[in-house]
Amino acid sequence: MANDSDSAPKKVGLLTAGGLAPCLSSAVGALITEYSIKYPSTEIICYRNGYKGLLLGDFITVTPGIRATASALHKHGGSPIGNSRVKLTNVKDCLKRGLVKDGEDPQQVAANQLIKDEVEVLHTIGGDDTNTAAADLAAFLEKQGYSMKVIGMPKTVDNDVYPIKQSLGAWTAAEHGARYFENVVAEHSANPRMMIVHEVMGRDCGWLTAATTQAYRARLAQRELLPALGVSKERLDVHAVYLPEIPVDLDSEAARLKKILDEHDNVNIFISEGAGVKDIVAKMEAEGKAVERDAFGHVKLDAINPGKYFADTFSNLIGAEKVLVQKSGYYARAAAANPEDIALIKRSAELAVACAVNRDSGVIGMDEDQEDVLRCIEFPRIKGHKPFDISMPWFQHLLADIGQSDKPSLASQTSFHFKA
């Protein structure tokens, strides 16, 4: 079957979309390599800048030279073919950005382009929005009598897609977030009574913050220290972890952290960028302030700045002299995939190409409902905003080890309880 060119699609398209993650470049390289080895007669085109390129008919044709050197993409971060945040059903936004003309339906424009390009299989590398949008597009085409299959690969540093055990790039993001803080933490020596807030990506899911904390503490355990001269585990450690899934009593936490600050002269906090956002947005709207949102309706977190908002609220309670808020998000998400992610990406690409040959549609992932088997998961089962399971033993142990909590419970409505 590996050399059965009759069953292979004659032409496939690739696109990456949404925010960056440390898997996009590697996944593009893995797909091109897999096709080139097993089905070299299959034509490959890559749409530039995700759905924007699809709407504009802007693509790169994969040449023999690209095929021969595609493995180089495993060494790079970002997306070699570019990303964008375009929602095909948001006609107003597509029109505003010049992607369609007045009176045109973006979904119809995209469908016409795929038909014109004779794409039989579209490989999408993105989050739940990217992949389900492609599935909707395939269904739209089916109604028009054109059969195109869509095979997605799950990209998100948040690791928050149902029912996928491990999203591509998330392991790498956690590792690089940990590396990032290894430098930032030295700022604790720049000022007495220092509070450092490390804001980690994670809109609705705290997995990345938890995993980054775990990775940082594992690396800290291997470092050579000199406690007698202030280079101690107590000063370099993480003292608090705040996630969207965990409600926090600021008064009790302030009392706990003030003791640490009094004893060690600094406090280090890891916080998910989405922690407390519901409270912050509600407060801003109550004050009559505008809350910026993207094309998908998501709150623009850079405009909200949860880390700073939390730091300003919290620092007064513990008596910190100076507060430093640092975000590792862009540093971590733009990294090249690490060996663990590359191994999963290659396995996923191999299965994706096999599914293309079989004309299957779905998202390639480790199916949590089927014992984490890597398979083509049906599109109707794919959805985002999966919360981090804070009952995981390793996370429970982490919280107990830093003295934060031994029995956290899931938040119901809000994450932080700010006083009026």
CSV table of C-alpha atoms in Angstrom, one decimal:
chain,number,residue,atom,x,y,z
A,1,MET,CA,0.0,0.0,0.0
A,2,ALA,CA,2.9,2.3,0.7
A,3,ASN,CA,3.6,2.6,-3.0
A,4,ASP,CA,0.0,2.4,-4.3
A,5,SER,CA,-0.2,5.8,-6.0
A,6,ASP,CA,-3.6,5.0,-7.3
A,7,SER,CA,-5.2,5.3,-3.8
A,8,ALA,CA,-3.2,8.4,-2.9
A,9,PRO,CA,-4.9,11.8,-3.4
A,10,LYS,CA,-3.6,13.6,-6.5
A,11,LYS,CA,-3.4,16.9,-4.7
A,12,VAL,CA,-3.5,18.0,-1.1
A,13,GLY,CA,-3.5,21.4,0.6
A,14,LEU,CA,-1.8,22.4,3.9
A,15,LEU,CA,-2.6,25.4,6.1
A,16,THR,CA,-1.7,26.5,9.6
A,17,ALA,CA,-4.0,29.0,11.5
A,18,GLY,CA,-4.6,30.6,14.9
A,19,GLY,CA,-1.9,31.5,17.4
A,20,LEU,CA,1.6,30.0,17.2
A,21,ALA,CA,2.6,26.8,18.9
A,22,PRO,CA,5.9,24.9,18.9
A,23,CYS,CA,4.7,22.3,16.4
A,24,LEU,CA,3.6,24.2,13.3
A,25,SER,CA,6.9,24.2,11.4
A,26,SER,CA,7.6,20.6,12.4
A,27,ALA,CA,4.2,19.4,11.4
A,28,VAL,CA,4.4,21.0,8.0
A,29,GLY,CA,7.8,19.4,7.5
A,30,ALA,CA,6.6,16.0,8.7
A,31,LEU,CA,3.6,16.0,6.4
A,32,ILE,CA,5.7,17.0,3.3
A,33,THR,CA,8.3,14.4,4.2
A,34,GLU,CA,5.7,11.6,4.7
A,35,TYR,CA,4.1,12.3,1.4
A,36,SER,CA,7.4,12.6,-0.4
A,37,ILE,CA,8.6,9.2,0.8
A,38,LYS,CA,5.4,7.2,0.4
A,39,TYR,CA,3.4,9.1,-2.2
A,40,PRO,CA,5.8,11.3,-4.2
A,41,SER,CA,3.3,11.8,-7.0
A,42,THR,CA,0.9,13.6,-4.7
A,43,GLU,CA,1.0,17.4,-5.4
A,44,ILE,CA,1.2,19.6,-2.3
A,45,ILE,CA,0.3,23.2,-2.0
A,46,CYS,CA,0.6,25.3,1.2
A,47,TYR,CA,-1.8,28.2,1.7
A,48,ARG,CA,0.0,31.3,3.0
A,49,ASN,CA,-1.3,32.8,6.3
A,50,GLY,CA,-4.0,30.2,6.9
A,51,TYR,CA,-7.5,31.0,5.8
A,52,LYS,CA,-6.4,34.4,4.6
A,53,GLY,CA,-4.4,32.7,1.9
A,54,LEU,CA,-7.2,30.3,1.0
A,55,LEU,CA,-9.6,33.2,0.5
A,56,LEU,CA,-7.1,35.1,-1.6
A,57,GLY,CA,-5.9,32.1,-3.6
A,58,ASP,CA,-2.3,32.7,-2.3
A,59,PHE,CA,-0.3,29.5,-2.0
A,60,ILE,CA,3.2,28.0,-2.3
A,61,THR,CA,3.7,24.9,-4.5
A,62,VAL,CA,5.9,22.4,-2.8
A,63,THR,CA,8.8,21.7,-5.3
A,64,PRO,CA,11.2,18.8,-5.4
A,65,GLY,CA,13.8,21.0,-3.7
A,66,ILE,CA,11.4,21.7,-0.8
A,67,ARG,CA,10.5,18.0,-0.5
A,68,ALA,CA,14.2,17.1,-0.2
A,69,THR,CA,14.9,19.5,2.6
A,70,ALA,CA,11.6,19.6,4.5
A,71,SER,CA,13.1,17.9,7.5
A,72,ALA,CA,14.9,21.2,8.3
A,73,LEU,CA,11.6,22.6,9.5
A,74,HIS,CA,11.9,20.4,12.6
A,75,LYS,CA,14.7,22.8,13.8
A,76,HIS,CA,12.5,25.9,13.5
A,77,GLY,CA,9.6,27.5,15.4
A,78,GLY,CA,6.7,29.6,14.1
A,79,SER,CA,5.0,28.6,10.9
A,80,PRO,CA,7.0,28.7,7.6
A,81,ILE,CA,3.7,29.2,5.7
A,82,GLY,CA,2.3,31.8,8.1
A,83,ASN,CA,-0.8,32.0,10.3
A,84,SER,CA,-3.8,34.4,10.7
A,85,ARG,CA,-6.9,34.6,12.7
A,86,VAL,CA,-9.7,34.5,10.2
A,87,LYS,CA,-13.2,33.2,10.8
A,88,LEU,CA,-15.0,32.3,7.6
A,89,THR,CA,-18.4,32.8,9.1
A,90,ASN,CA,-17.5,36.3,10.3
A,91,VAL,CA,-18.4,38.1,7.1
A,92,LYS,CA,-18.0,41.6,8.5
A,93,ASP,CA,-14.4,40.9,9.6
A,94,CYS,CA,-13.5,39.3,6.3
A,95,LEU,CA,-14.9,42.3,4.4
A,96,LYS,CA,-13.2,44.8,6.7
A,97,ARG,CA,-9.8,43.1,6.1
A,98,GLY,CA,-10.3,43.0,2.3
A,99,LEU,CA,-10.5,39.2,2.1
A,100,VAL,CA,-13.8,39.2,0.3
A,101,LYS,CA,-15.9,41.7,-1.7
A,102,ASP,CA,-19.1,43.2,-0.6
A,103,GLY,CA,-21.9,40.7,-1.0
A,104,GLU,CA,-19.6,37.6,-1.1
A,105,ASP,CA,-19.9,34.7,1.4
A,106,PRO,CA,-16.4,33.9,2.7
A,107,GLN,CA,-17.2,30.2,3.0
A,108,GLN,CA,-18.3,30.2,-0.7
A,109,VAL,CA,-15.2,32.0,-1.7
A,110,ALA,CA,-13.0,29.5,0.1
A,111,ALA,CA,-15.0,26.6,-1.3
A,112,ASN,CA,-14.6,28.0,-4.9
A,113,GLN,CA,-10.8,28.3,-4.4
A,114,LEU,CA,-10.5,24.7,-3.2
A,115,ILE,CA,-12.4,23.5,-6.2
A,116,LYS,CA,-10.3,25.6,-8.5
A,117,ASP,CA,-7.1,24.3,-6.9
A,118,GLU,CA,-8.5,20.7,-7.2
A,119,VAL,CA,-7.6,20.0,-3.5
A,120,GLU,CA,-8.8,16.5,-2.6
A,121,VAL,CA,-7.5,16.5,1.0
A,122,LEU,CA,-7.0,19.6,3.2
A,123,HIS,CA,-4.5,19.2,6.1
A,124,THR,CA,-5.2,21.8,8.8
A,125,ILE,CA,-2.8,22.4,11.7
A,126,GLY,CA,-4.5,24.4,14.4
A,127,GLY,CA,-6.7,24.5,17.4
A,128,ASP,CA,-10.4,23.5,17.7
A,129,ASP,CA,-11.5,26.7,15.8
A,130,THR,CA,-9.2,26.0,12.9
A,131,ASN,CA,-10.1,22.3,12.5
A,132,THR,CA,-13.9,22.6,13.0
A,133,ALA,CA,-14.0,25.5,10.5
A,134,ALA,CA,-12.3,23.2,8.0
A,135,ALA,CA,-14.8,20.5,8.7
A,136,ASP,CA,-17.7,22.9,8.2
A,137,LEU,CA,-16.1,23.9,4.9
A,138,ALA,CA,-15.8,20.3,3.8
A,139,ALA,CA,-19.5,19.8,4.6
A,140,PHE,CA,-20.3,23.0,2.7
A,141,LEU,CA,-18.5,21.6,-0.3
A,142,GLU,CA,-20.2,18.2,0.0
A,143,LYS,CA,-23.6,20.0,-0.4
A,144,GLN,CA,-22.3,21.4,-3.7
A,145,GLY,CA,-21.2,18.0,-5.0
A,146,TYR,CA,-17.5,18.3,-4.3
A,147,SER,CA,-15.9,15.7,-2.1
A,148,MET,CA,-13.0,17.0,-0.1
A,149,LYS,CA,-11.7,15.4,3.1
A,150,VAL,CA,-10.2,17.4,6.0
A,151,ILE,CA,-7.6,15.9,8.3
A,152,GLY,CA,-6.6,18.1,11.3
A,153,MET,CA,-3.6,18.1,13.6
A,154,PRO,CA,-4.2,19.6,17.1
A,155,LYS,CA,-2.1,22.7,17.8
A,156,THR,CA,-2.5,24.5,21.1
A,157,VAL,CA,-0.1,25.3,23.9
A,158,ASP,CA,-3.1,25.3,26.2
A,159,ASN,CA,-3.6,21.5,25.7
A,160,ASP,CA,-7.4,22.2,26.0
A,161,VAL,CA,-9.0,20.3,23.1
A,162,TYR,CA,-11.6,17.6,23.8
A,163,PRO,CA,-11.0,14.6,23.7
A,164,ILE,CA,-7.3,14.9,22.9
A,165,LYS,CA,-4.9,13.8,25.6
A,166,GLN,CA,-1.9,15.8,24.3
A,167,SER,CA,-1.9,18.7,21.9
A,168,LEU,CA,1.1,19.1,19.6
A,169,GLY,CA,3.6,21.7,20.9
A,170,ALA,CA,2.3,21.8,24.5
A,171,TRP,CA,5.3,19.9,26.0
A,172,THR,CA,7.7,22.2,24.3
A,173,ALA,CA,5.9,25.3,25.5
A,174,ALA,CA,6.1,24.1,29.1
A,175,GLU,CA,9.8,23.4,28.8
A,176,HIS,CA,10.6,26.8,27.3
A,177,GLY,CA,8.4,28.6,29.8
A,178,ALA,CA,10.5,26.9,32.5
A,179,ARG,CA,13.8,27.9,30.8
A,180,TYR,CA,12.5,31.5,30.5
A,181,PHE,CA,11.9,31.8,34.2
A,182,GLU,CA,15.3,30.4,35.1
A,183,ASN,CA,16.6,33.8,34.0
A,184,VAL,CA,13.8,36.0,35.2
A,185,VAL,CA,13.9,34.5,38.7
A,186,ALA,CA,17.3,36.1,39.3
A,187,GLU,CA,15.5,39.5,39.4
A,188,HIS,CA,14.5,38.6,42.9
A,189,SER,CA,18.0,39.9,43.9
A,190,ALA,CA,17.4,43.3,42.2
A,191,ASN,CA,15.3,44.7,45.1
A,192,PRO,CA,14.3,43.9,48.7
A,193,ARG,CA,10.8,42.4,49.2
A,194,MET,CA,10.4,41.5,45.6
A,195,MET,CA,7.3,39.8,44.0
A,196,ILE,CA,7.8,38.2,40.6
A,197,VAL,CA,4.7,37.2,38.6
A,198,HIS,CA,5.3,34.9,35.8
A,199,GLU,CA,2.3,35.0,33.5
A,200,VAL,CA,1.9,31.9,31.3
A,201,MET,CA,-0.4,31.4,28.4
A,202,GLY,CA,-3.7,29.7,29.0
A,203,ARG,CA,-7.0,31.4,28.4
A,204,ASP,CA,-9.5,28.9,30.0
A,205,CYS,CA,-7.2,26.1,30.8
A,206,GLY,CA,-4.4,26.0,33.4
A,207,TRP,CA,-2.5,23.0,32.0
A,208,LEU,CA,0.4,25.0,30.6
A,209,THR,CA,0.9,26.9,33.8
A,210,ALA,CA,0.8,23.8,35.8
A,211,ALA,CA,3.2,21.9,33.4
A,212,THR,CA,5.5,24.9,33.2
A,213,THR,CA,5.7,25.0,37.0
A,214,GLN,CA,6.4,21.3,37.2
A,215,ALA,CA,9.1,21.6,34.5
A,216,TYR,CA,10.7,24.6,36.2
A,217,ARG,CA,10.8,22.9,39.6
A,218,ALA,CA,12.3,19.7,38.1
A,219,ARG,CA,15.1,21.7,36.5
A,220,LEU,CA,15.6,23.6,39.7
A,221,ALA,CA,16.1,20.3,41.6
A,222,GLN,CA,19.1,19.6,39.3
A,223,ARG,CA,20.8,23.0,39.7
A,224,GLU,CA,23.8,23.5,41.9
A,225,LEU,CA,23.0,26.0,44.7
A,226,LEU,CA,24.8,27.9,47.4
A,227,PRO,CA,22.2,28.5,50.3
A,228,ALA,CA,24.8,30.0,52.6
A,229,LEU,CA,25.2,32.9,50.2
A,230,GLY,CA,21.5,33.3,49.4
A,231,VAL,CA,21.3,31.1,46.3
A,232,SER,CA,18.7,28.8,47.9
A,233,LYS,CA,15.9,26.6,46.7
A,234,GLU,CA,13.5,28.6,48.9
A,235,ARG,CA,14.3,31.8,47.0
A,236,LEU,CA,14.3,30.3,43.5
A,237,ASP,CA,11.2,28.1,44.0
A,238,VAL,CA,7.7,28.7,42.9
A,239,HIS,CA,5.6,29.8,45.8
A,240,ALA,CA,2.1,30.0,44.3
A,241,VAL,CA,0.3,28.7,41.2
A,242,TYR,CA,-2.9,30.3,40.1
A,243,LEU,CA,-5.1,28.7,37.4
A,244,PRO,CA,-8.6,29.5,35.9
A,245,GLU,CA,-9.8,26.2,37.5
A,246,ILE,CA,-8.8,27.1,41.1
A,247,PRO,CA,-10.6,29.7,43.2
A,248,VAL,CA,-8.3,31.7,45.3
A,249,ASP,CA,-9.0,33.3,48.6
A,250,LEU,CA,-6.7,36.4,48.4
A,251,ASP,CA,-6.7,37.1,52.1
A,252,SER,CA,-5.5,33.6,53.1
A,253,GLU,CA,-3.1,33.4,50.3
A,254,ALA,CA,-1.7,36.9,51.2
A,255,ALA,CA,-1.1,35.7,54.7
A,256,ARG,CA,0.7,32.6,53.5
A,257,LEU,CA,2.9,34.5,51.0
A,258,LYS,CA,3.6,37.3,53.4
A,259,LYS,CA,5.3,34.8,55.7
A,260,ILE,CA,7.4,33.6,52.8
A,261,LEU,CA,8.3,37.2,51.8
A,262,ASP,CA,9.2,38.1,55.4
A,263,GLU,CA,11.5,35.0,55.7
A,264,HIS,CA,13.1,34.9,52.2
A,265,ASP,CA,12.7,38.4,50.9
A,266,ASN,CA,10.9,37.4,47.7
A,267,VAL,CA,7.9,35.6,46.3
A,268,ASN,CA,7.6,33.9,42.9
A,269,ILE,CA,4.1,33.4,41.4
A,270,PHE,CA,3.1,31.5,38.3
A,271,ILE,CA,-0.3,32.6,36.9
A,272,SER,CA,-2.4,31.6,33.9
A,273,GLU,CA,-3.1,34.5,31.6
A,274,GLY,CA,-6.8,33.6,31.8
A,275,ALA,CA,-7.0,33.4,35.6
A,276,GLY,CA,-9.4,35.9,37.0
A,277,VAL,CA,-10.4,37.2,33.5
A,278,LYS,CA,-14.1,36.8,34.2
A,279,ASP,CA,-13.8,38.9,37.3
A,280,ILE,CA,-11.7,41.6,35.5
A,281,VAL,CA,-14.0,41.8,32.5
A,282,ALA,CA,-17.1,42.1,34.7
A,283,LYS,CA,-15.4,44.9,36.7
A,284,MET,CA,-14.4,46.7,33.5
A,285,GLU,CA,-17.8,46.5,31.9
A,286,ALA,CA,-19.4,47.6,35.2
A,287,GLU,CA,-17.1,50.7,35.0
A,288,GLY,CA,-18.3,51.3,31.4
A,289,LYS,CA,-14.9,50.4,29.8
A,290,ALA,CA,-14.8,48.7,26.4
A,291,VAL,CA,-13.5,45.1,26.3
A,292,GLU,CA,-11.6,44.3,23.1
A,293,ARG,CA,-12.4,41.0,21.4
A,294,ASP,CA,-10.9,39.1,18.3
A,295,ALA,CA,-12.7,37.8,15.3
A,296,PHE,CA,-13.8,34.7,17.2
A,297,GLY,CA,-15.3,36.7,20.1
A,298,HIS,CA,-12.4,35.9,22.5
A,299,VAL,CA,-11.4,38.6,24.9
A,300,LYS,CA,-8.0,40.1,23.9
A,301,LEU,CA,-5.9,39.2,26.9
A,302,ASP,CA,-3.1,41.6,26.1
A,303,ALA,CA,-5.7,44.4,26.5
A,304,ILE,CA,-6.9,43.0,29.8
A,305,ASN,CA,-3.4,42.2,31.2
A,306,PRO,CA,-4.5,39.8,34.0
A,307,GLY,CA,-1.0,39.4,35.4
A,308,LYS,CA,-0.6,43.1,36.1
A,309,TYR,CA,-4.1,43.5,37.3
A,310,PHE,CA,-3.6,40.7,39.8
A,311,ALA,CA,-0.1,41.9,40.8
A,312,ASP,CA,-1.4,45.4,41.5
A,313,THR,CA,-4.2,44.0,43.6
A,314,PHE,CA,-2.1,41.4,45.4
A,315,SER,CA,1.1,43.2,46.1
A,316,ASN,CA,-0.4,45.6,48.7
A,317,LEU,CA,-1.7,42.7,50.7
A,318,ILE,CA,1.7,41.2,51.2
A,319,GLY,CA,3.8,44.3,51.5
A,320,ALA,CA,5.9,43.9,48.4
A,321,GLU,CA,8.3,46.8,47.7
A,322,LYS,CA,8.6,46.0,44.0
A,323,VAL,CA,6.6,43.9,41.6
A,324,LEU,CA,7.8,42.5,38.3
A,325,VAL,CA,5.3,40.9,35.8
A,326,GLN,CA,6.9,38.9,33.1
A,327,LYS,CA,5.2,36.9,30.3
A,328,SER,CA,6.8,33.9,28.7
A,329,GLY,CA,4.0,33.3,26.2
A,330,TYR,CA,5.6,34.6,23.0
A,331,TYR,CA,9.0,33.2,23.9
A,332,ALA,CA,7.6,29.7,24.6
A,333,ARG,CA,5.1,29.4,21.8
A,334,ALA,CA,7.6,30.4,19.1
A,335,ALA,CA,10.1,27.7,20.0
A,336,ALA,CA,11.1,24.8,17.8
A,337,ALA,CA,9.5,21.6,18.9
A,338,ASN,CA,11.5,19.5,21.4
A,339,PRO,CA,12.3,15.8,20.8
A,340,GLU,CA,9.2,14.6,22.6
A,341,ASP,CA,6.9,16.8,20.5
A,342,ILE,CA,8.7,15.9,17.3
A,343,ALA,CA,8.2,12.2,18.0
A,344,LEU,CA,4.5,12.7,18.4
A,345,ILE,CA,4.3,15.0,15.4
A,346,LYS,CA,5.9,12.5,13.2
A,347,ARG,CA,3.6,9.7,14.4
A,348,SER,CA,0.6,12.0,13.8
A,349,ALA,CA,1.8,13.0,10.3
A,350,GLU,CA,2.3,9.4,9.4
A,351,LEU,CA,-1.3,8.6,10.4
A,352,ALA,CA,-2.7,11.8,8.8
A,353,VAL,CA,-1.3,10.7,5.4
A,354,ALA,CA,-2.6,7.2,5.8
A,355,CYS,CA,-6.0,8.7,6.6
A,356,ALA,CA,-5.8,10.9,3.5
A,357,VAL,CA,-5.2,7.8,1.4
A,358,ASN,CA,-8.2,6.1,3.0
A,359,ARG,CA,-10.2,9.3,2.5
A,360,ASP,CA,-11.0,9.6,6.2
A,361,SER,CA,-11.8,12.9,7.9
A,362,GLY,CA,-11.2,14.0,11.5
A,363,VAL,CA,-8.4,15.2,13.8
A,364,ILE,CA,-5.4,13.1,14.6
A,365,GLY,CA,-4.9,12.8,18.3
A,366,MET,CA,-4.6,10.6,21.3
A,367,ASP,CA,-8.2,9.8,22.1
A,368,GLU,CA,-8.9,10.0,25.8
A,369,ASP,CA,-12.1,8.1,25.4
A,370,GLN,CA,-10.3,5.2,23.8
A,371,GLU,CA,-7.3,4.6,26.1
A,372,ASP,CA,-5.3,7.4,24.6
A,373,VAL,CA,-4.9,5.6,21.2
A,374,LEU,CA,-3.6,7.8,18.4
A,375,ARG,CA,-6.4,7.8,15.9
A,376,CYS,CA,-8.5,10.0,13.5
A,377,ILE,CA,-11.0,11.5,15.9
A,378,GLU,CA,-14.4,12.3,14.5
A,379,PHE,CA,-15.0,16.1,14.1
A,380,PRO,CA,-18.3,16.2,16.0
A,381,ARG,CA,-16.4,15.2,19.1
A,382,ILE,CA,-13.8,18.0,18.8
A,383,LYS,CA,-14.3,21.0,20.9
A,384,GLY,CA,-12.2,23.5,22.9
A,385,HIS,CA,-12.1,24.9,26.4
A,386,LYS,CA,-11.3,21.6,28.1
A,387,PRO,CA,-10.3,22.5,31.7
A,388,PHE,CA,-7.1,21.2,33.3
A,389,ASP,CA,-7.8,18.2,35.6
A,390,ILE,CA,-6.5,19.6,38.9
A,391,SER,CA,-7.0,16.2,40.6
A,392,MET,CA,-4.0,14.8,38.7
A,393,PRO,CA,-1.7,13.3,41.4
A,394,TRP,CA,1.4,15.1,40.1
A,395,PHE,CA,-0.4,18.5,40.4
A,396,GLN,CA,-1.8,17.7,43.8
A,397,HIS,CA,1.7,16.8,45.0
A,398,LEU,CA,3.0,20.1,43.5
A,399,LEU,CA,0.5,22.2,45.4
A,400,ALA,CA,1.2,20.3,48.6
A,401,ASP,CA,4.9,20.6,48.2
A,402,ILE,CA,4.8,24.4,47.8
A,403,GLY,CA,2.4,24.7,50.7
A,404,GLN,CA,-0.4,26.2,48.7
A,405,SER,CA,-3.2,23.7,49.1
A,406,ASP,CA,-3.8,20.0,49.6
A,407,LYS,CA,-7.4,19.8,48.4
A,408,PRO,CA,-8.3,22.4,45.7
A,409,SER,CA,-11.7,22.3,44.1
A,410,LEU,CA,-12.9,23.4,40.6
A,411,ALA,CA,-14.1,26.9,40.3
A,412,SER,CA,-17.7,27.3,39.4
A,413,GLN,CA,-18.1,30.9,38.0
A,414,THR,CA,-15.0,32.8,38.8
A,415,SER,CA,-11.3,32.2,39.5
A,416,PHE,CA,-10.4,35.0,41.9
A,417,HIS,CA,-12.5,36.5,44.6
A,418,PHE,CA,-11.7,40.2,44.5
A,419,LYS,CA,-13.1,42.3,47.3
A,420,ALA,CA,-15.5,45.1,46.2
